[in-house]
Structure formats: C-alpha cells, structure tokens
mmCIF file of C-alpha atoms in Angstrom:
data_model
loop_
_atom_site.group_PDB
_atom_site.id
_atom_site.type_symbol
_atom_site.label_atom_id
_atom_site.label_comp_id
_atom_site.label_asym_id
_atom_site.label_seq_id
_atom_site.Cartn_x
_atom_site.Cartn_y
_atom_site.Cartn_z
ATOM 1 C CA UNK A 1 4.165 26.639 39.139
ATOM 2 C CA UNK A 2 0.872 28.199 39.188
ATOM 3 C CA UNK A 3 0.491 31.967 37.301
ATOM 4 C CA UNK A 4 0.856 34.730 39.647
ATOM 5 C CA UNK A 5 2.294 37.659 39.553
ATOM 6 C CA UNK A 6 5.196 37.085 42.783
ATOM 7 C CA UNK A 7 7.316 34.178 43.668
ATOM 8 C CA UNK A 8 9.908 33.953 46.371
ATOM 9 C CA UNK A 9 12.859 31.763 46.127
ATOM 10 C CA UNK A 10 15.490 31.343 49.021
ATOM 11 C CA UNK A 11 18.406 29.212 49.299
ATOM 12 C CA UNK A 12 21.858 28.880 50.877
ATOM 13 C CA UNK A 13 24.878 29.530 49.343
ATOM 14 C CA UNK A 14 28.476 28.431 50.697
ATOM 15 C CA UNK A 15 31.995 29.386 50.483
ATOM 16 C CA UNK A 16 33.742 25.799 51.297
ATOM 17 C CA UNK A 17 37.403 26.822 49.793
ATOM 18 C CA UNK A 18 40.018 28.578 52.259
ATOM 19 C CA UNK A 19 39.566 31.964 50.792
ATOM 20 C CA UNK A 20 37.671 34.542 50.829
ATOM 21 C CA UNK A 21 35.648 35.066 47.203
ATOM 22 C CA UNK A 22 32.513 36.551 45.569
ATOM 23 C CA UNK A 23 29.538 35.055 43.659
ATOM 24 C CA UNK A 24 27.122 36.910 41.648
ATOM 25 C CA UNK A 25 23.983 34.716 42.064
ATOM 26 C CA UNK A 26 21.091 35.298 39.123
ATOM 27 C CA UNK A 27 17.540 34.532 38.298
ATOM 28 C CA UNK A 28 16.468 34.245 35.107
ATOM 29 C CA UNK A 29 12.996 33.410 34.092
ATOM 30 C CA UNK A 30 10.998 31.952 30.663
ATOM 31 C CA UNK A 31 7.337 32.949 30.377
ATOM 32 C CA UNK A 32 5.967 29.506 29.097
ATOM 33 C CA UNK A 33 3.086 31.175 27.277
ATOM 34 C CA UNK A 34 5.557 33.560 25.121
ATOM 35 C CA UNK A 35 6.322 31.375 22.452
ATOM 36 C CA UNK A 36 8.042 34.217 20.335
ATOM 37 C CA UNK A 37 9.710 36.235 23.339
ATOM 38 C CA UNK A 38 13.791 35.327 25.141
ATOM 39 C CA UNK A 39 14.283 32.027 26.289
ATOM 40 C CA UNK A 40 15.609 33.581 29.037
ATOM 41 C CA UNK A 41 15.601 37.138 31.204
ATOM 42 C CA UNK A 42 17.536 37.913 33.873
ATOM 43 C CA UNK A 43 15.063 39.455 36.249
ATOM 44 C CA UNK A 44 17.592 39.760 39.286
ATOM 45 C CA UNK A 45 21.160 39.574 40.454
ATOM 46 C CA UNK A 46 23.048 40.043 44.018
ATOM 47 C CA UNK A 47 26.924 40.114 44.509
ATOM 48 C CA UNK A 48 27.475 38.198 47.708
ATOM 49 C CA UNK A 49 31.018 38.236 49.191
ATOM 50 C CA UNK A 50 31.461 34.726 51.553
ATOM 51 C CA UNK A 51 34.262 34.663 53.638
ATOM 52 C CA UNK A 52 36.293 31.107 53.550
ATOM 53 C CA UNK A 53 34.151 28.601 54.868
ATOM 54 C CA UNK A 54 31.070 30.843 55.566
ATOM 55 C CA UNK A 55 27.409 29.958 53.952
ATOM 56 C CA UNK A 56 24.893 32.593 53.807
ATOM 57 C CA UNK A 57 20.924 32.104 53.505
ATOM 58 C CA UNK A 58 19.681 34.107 50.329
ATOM 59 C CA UNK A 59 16.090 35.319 50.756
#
C-alpha cells in the first residue's frame, strides 16, 4: 500500500449456520514506519447481526 492518509476496505460477510448470530468485525492497523509504537491498533469495529443464511456487503 502506498502512504495516504484514507483507505477503504469492503467485503462480504455471511451467516451460513441455521441461526441467527452476531459478529463484531475489526480493523486493526501497524504503521510500518513506527518501529517503537503497537504492533497493532484497532482503528474500527461494527456489530453486525446476520440472520441464518443471510450475507451482508460491509463498506
């Protein structure tokens, strides 16, 4: 990836048992020039409730 200051991610996320459930999808992110900082911060997170055998596209 190229520095900048936004990126956009998007993906589709699926519920392929026979009940209902929740997932709490994250994004974490390294800055490859901080040698000394985390390894990893979480920078987002979404609850997303799928019903049984819905998928759902994540912007």
């Amino acid at each position: 990836m190229k520095n900048s200051s936004a990126y956009s991610l998007s993906f589709s996320l699926s519920n392929k048992g026979n009940r209902e459930g929740t997932e709490v999808v994250q994004v974490c992110i390294r800055r490859m020039d901080d040698a000394e900082g985390p390894i990893k911060t979480l920078k987002a997170f979404k609850r997303i409730a799928l019903k049984a055998g819905e998928k759902q596209q994540v912007p």
